[in-house]
Short mmCIF file of C-alpha atoms in Angstrom, two decimals:
data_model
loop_
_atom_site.label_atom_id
_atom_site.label_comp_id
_atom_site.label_asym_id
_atom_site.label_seq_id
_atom_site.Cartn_x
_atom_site.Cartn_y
_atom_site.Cartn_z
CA UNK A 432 -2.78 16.29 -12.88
CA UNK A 433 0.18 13.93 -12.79
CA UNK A 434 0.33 11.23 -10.13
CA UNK A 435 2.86 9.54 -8.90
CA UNK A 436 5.29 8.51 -11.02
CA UNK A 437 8.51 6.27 -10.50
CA UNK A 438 11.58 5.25 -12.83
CA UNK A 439 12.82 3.14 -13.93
CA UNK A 440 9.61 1.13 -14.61
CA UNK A 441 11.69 -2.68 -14.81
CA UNK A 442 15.20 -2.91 -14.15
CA UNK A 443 17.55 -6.25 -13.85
CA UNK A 444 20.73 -6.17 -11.51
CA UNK A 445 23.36 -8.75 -10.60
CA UNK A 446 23.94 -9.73 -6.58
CA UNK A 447 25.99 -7.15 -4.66
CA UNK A 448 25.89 -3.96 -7.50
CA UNK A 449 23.81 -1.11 -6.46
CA UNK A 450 20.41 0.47 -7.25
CA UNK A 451 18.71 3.71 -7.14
CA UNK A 452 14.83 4.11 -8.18
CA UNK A 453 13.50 7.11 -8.03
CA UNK A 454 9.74 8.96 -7.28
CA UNK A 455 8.16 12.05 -8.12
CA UNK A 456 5.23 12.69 -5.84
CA UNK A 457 1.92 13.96 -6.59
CA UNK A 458 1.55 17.92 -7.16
CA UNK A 459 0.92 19.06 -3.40
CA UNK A 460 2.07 16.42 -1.89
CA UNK A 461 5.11 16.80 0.23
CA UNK A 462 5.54 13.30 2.23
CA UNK A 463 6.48 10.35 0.49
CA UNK A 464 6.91 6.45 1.72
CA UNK A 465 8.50 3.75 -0.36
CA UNK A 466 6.86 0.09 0.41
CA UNK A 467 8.66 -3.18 -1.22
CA UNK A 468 6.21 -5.65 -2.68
CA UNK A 469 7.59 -8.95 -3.26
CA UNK A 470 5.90 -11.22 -5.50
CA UNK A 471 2.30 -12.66 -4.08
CA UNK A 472 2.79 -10.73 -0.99
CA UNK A 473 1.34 -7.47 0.11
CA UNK A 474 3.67 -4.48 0.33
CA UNK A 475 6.01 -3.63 3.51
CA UNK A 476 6.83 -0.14 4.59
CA UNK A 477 10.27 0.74 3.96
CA UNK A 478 10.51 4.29 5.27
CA UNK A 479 9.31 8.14 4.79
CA UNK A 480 10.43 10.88 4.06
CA UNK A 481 9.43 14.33 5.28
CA UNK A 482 10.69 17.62 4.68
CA UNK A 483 14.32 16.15 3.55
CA UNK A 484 14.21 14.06 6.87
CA UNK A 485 13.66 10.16 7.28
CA UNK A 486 10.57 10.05 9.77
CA UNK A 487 10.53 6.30 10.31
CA UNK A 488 11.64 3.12 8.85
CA UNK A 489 10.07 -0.39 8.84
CA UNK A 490 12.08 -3.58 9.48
CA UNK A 491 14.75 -3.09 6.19
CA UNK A 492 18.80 -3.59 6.79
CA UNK A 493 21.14 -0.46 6.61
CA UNK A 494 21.50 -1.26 2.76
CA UNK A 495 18.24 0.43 1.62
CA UNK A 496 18.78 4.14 2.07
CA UNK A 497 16.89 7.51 1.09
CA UNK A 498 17.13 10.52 -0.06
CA UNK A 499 14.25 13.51 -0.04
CA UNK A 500 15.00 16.52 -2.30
CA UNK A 501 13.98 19.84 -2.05
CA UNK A 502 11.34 19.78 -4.56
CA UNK A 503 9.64 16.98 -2.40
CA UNK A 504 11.14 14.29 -4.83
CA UNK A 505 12.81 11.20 -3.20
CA UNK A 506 15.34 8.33 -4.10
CA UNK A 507 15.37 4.95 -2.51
CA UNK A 508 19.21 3.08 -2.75
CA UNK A 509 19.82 -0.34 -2.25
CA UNK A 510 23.64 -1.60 -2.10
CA UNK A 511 24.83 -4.80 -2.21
CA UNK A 512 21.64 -6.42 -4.04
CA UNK A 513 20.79 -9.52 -2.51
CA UNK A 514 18.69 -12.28 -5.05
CA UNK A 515 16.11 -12.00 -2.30
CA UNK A 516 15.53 -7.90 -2.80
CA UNK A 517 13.67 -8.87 -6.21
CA UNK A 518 10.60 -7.35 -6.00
CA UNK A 519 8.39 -4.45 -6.92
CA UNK A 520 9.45 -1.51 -5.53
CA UNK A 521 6.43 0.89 -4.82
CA UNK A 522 6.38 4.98 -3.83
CA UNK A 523 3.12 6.16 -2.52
CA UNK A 524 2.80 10.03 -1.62
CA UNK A 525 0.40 11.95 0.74
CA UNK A 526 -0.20 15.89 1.10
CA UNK A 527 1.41 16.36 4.48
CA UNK A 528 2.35 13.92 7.49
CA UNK A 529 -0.11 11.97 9.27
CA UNK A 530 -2.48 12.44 6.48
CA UNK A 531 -3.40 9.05 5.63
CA UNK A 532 -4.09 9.51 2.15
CA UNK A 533 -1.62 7.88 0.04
CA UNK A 534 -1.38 7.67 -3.83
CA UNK A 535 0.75 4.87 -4.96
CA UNK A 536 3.07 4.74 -8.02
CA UNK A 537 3.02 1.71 -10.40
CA UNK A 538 6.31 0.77 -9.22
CA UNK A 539 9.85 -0.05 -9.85
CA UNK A 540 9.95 -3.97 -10.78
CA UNK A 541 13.71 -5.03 -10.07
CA UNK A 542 14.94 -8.64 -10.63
CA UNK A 543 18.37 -9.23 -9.16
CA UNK A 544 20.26 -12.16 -10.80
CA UNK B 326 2.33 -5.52 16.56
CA UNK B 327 -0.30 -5.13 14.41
CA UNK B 328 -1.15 -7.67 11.19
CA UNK B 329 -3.65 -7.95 8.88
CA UNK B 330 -4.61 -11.40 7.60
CA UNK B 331 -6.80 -12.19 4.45
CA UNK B 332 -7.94 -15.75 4.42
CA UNK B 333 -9.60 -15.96 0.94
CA UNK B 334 -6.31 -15.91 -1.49
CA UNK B 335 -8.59 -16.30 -4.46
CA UNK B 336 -12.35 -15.80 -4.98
CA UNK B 337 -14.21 -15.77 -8.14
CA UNK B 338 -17.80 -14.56 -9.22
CA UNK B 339 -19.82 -13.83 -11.83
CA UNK B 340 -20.46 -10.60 -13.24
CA UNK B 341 -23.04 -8.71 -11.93
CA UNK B 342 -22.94 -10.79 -8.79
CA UNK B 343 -22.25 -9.98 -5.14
CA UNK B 344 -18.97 -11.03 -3.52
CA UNK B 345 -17.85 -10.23 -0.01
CA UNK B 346 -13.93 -10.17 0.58
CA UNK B 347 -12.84 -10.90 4.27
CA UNK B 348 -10.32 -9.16 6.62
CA UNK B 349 -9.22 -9.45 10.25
CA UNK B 350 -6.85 -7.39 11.78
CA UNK B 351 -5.03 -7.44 15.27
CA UNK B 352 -4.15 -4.41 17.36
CA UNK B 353 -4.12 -2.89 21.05
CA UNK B 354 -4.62 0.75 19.45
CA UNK B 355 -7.99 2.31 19.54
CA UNK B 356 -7.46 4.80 16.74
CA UNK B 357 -7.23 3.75 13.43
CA UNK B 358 -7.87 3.68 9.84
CA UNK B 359 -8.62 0.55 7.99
CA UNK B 360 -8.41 0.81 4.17
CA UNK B 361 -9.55 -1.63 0.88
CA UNK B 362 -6.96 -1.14 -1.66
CA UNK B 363 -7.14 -2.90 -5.40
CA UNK B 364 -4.31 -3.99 -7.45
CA UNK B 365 -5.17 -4.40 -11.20
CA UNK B 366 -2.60 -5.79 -13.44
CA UNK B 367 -1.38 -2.43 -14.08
CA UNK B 368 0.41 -2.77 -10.58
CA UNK B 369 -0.68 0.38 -9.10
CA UNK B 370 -2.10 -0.10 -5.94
CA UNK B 371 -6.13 1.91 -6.08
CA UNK B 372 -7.67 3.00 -2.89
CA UNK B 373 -11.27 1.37 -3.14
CA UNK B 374 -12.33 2.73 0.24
CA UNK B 375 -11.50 4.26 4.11
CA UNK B 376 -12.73 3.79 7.50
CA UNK B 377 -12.07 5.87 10.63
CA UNK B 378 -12.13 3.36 13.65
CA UNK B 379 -14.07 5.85 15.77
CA UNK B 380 -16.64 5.98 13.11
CA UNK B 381 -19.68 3.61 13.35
CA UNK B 382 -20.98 3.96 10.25
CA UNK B 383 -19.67 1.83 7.72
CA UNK B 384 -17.81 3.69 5.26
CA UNK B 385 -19.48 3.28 1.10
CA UNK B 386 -18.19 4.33 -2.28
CA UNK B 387 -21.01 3.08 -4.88
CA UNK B 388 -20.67 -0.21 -5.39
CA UNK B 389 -18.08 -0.80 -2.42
CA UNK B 390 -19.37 -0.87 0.64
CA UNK B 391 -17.80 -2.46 3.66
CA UNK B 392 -19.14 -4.57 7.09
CA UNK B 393 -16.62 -3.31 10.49
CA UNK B 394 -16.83 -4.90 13.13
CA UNK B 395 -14.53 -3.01 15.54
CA UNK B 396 -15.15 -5.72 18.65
CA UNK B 397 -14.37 -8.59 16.41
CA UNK B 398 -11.79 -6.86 14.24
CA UNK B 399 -13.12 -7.90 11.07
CA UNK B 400 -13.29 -5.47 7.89
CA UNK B 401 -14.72 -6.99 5.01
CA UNK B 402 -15.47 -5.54 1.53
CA UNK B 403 -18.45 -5.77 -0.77
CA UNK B 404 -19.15 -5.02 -3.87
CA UNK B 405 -22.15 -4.99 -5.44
CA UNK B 406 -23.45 -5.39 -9.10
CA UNK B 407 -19.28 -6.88 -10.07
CA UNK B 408 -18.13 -5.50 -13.41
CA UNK B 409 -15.36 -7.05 -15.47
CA UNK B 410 -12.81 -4.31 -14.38
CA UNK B 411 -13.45 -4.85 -11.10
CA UNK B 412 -10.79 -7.75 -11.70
CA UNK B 413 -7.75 -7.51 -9.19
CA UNK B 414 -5.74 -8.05 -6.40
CA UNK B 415 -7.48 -6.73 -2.92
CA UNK B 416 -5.40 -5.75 -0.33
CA UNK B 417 -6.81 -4.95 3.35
CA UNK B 418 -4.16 -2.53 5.21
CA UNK B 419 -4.38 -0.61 8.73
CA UNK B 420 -2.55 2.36 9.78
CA UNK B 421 -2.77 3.67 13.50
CA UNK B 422 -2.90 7.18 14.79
CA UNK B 423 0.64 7.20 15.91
CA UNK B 424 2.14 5.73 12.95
CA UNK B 425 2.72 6.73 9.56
CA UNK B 426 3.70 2.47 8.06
CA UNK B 427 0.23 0.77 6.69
CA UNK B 428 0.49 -2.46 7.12
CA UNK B 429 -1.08 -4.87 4.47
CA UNK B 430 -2.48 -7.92 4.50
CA UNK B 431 -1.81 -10.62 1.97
CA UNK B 432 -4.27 -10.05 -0.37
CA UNK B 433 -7.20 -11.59 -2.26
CA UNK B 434 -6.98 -11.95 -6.08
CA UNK B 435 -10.83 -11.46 -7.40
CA UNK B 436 -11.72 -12.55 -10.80
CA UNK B 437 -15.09 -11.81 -12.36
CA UNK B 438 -16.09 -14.41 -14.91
CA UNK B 439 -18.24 -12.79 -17.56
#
């Protein structure tokens, strides 16, 4: 039984281009939160995703975006990469809302130059 | 708003010791859950162990047990008989009823010396 997994494992970007990571969730899970992790801190909520919808959002600017596919798969974008969004970027999945059971990803480690 | 602060940023201990990790949390909500999550090198964050808030009994998983205090708002982890993969980072984190963000506190990065 897969868990969650998340591409691209390490990427490297240059200030102001774009990124997209993406996240498969666990099989029967259908609610999936992305969580930044910057380095020797612990991770901050970014936003969820339920049913294609954004259900809330933590304290992240306009440039980090979502997506939620059909097939319960999501997409977080950042534009305009600031040095500062360097960090690992981690998906955790749950079976439904409000379930508190989350299963994390090994993340997305991006280093913007 | 709620936090979660870890004051230990580094503990070690030997193997096969006991070591107790320390967590205090801050809130005005009544329901909640308060979870231990590990961090090996691997990078993907482990759920060690759950508590309901409206549960007395502290919650245990075999060697991880924890101590919560609801009154004080204290959570702390222990594990018992330590074993060499139980090196990691520790992350406390609390999620409330009407919320779906868990909020994390800075972690504790264990060691266990053989």
């Amino acid at each position: 039984d897969a868990g969650v997994t998340q591409s691209p494992t390490h990427l490297i970007k240059t200030r102001g281009q774009q990124v997209t990571l993406r996240c498969s969730p666990k099989s029967g899970h259908d609610t999936v939160s992305w969580y930044q992790q910057a380095l020797g801190q612990g991770p901050q909520f970014i936003f969820q995703y339920y049913e294609e919808e954004e259900r809330q959002r933590g304290n992240f600017p306009d440039r980090f975006s979502g997506h939620q596919f059909p097939n319960y798969s999501s997409e977080l974008n950042v534009n305009a990469l600031l040095l500062g969004d360097s960090a690992l970027y981690l998906c955790a999945s749950s079976p439904t809302l409000y379930a508190r059971v989350l299963t994390f990803g090994a993340g997305s480690r991006l280093t913007v130059l | 708003a709620q936090t979660v602060t870890q004051s230990q940023p580094e503990m070690s201990v030997q193997e096969a010791e006991t070591v107790t990790l320390s967590c205090t949390y801050d809130t005005s909500e009544s329901n909640y859950y308060l979870f231990w999550y590990k961090q090996p090198p691997s990078r993907q964050m482990i759920l060690v162990i759950r508590q309901e808030a409206y549960k007395q009994q502290n919650a245990t998983e075999n060697r991880f047990s924890v101590n919560f205090q609801k009154a004080a708002k204290s959570f702390s982890l222990k594990i018992s008989d330590s074993q060499l993969g139980d090196t990691a980072m520790y992350f406390c984190a609390f999620i409330d009823f009407g919320n779906e963000k868990l909020t994390f506190g800075t972690g504790t990065r264990l060691t266990i010396i053989p």
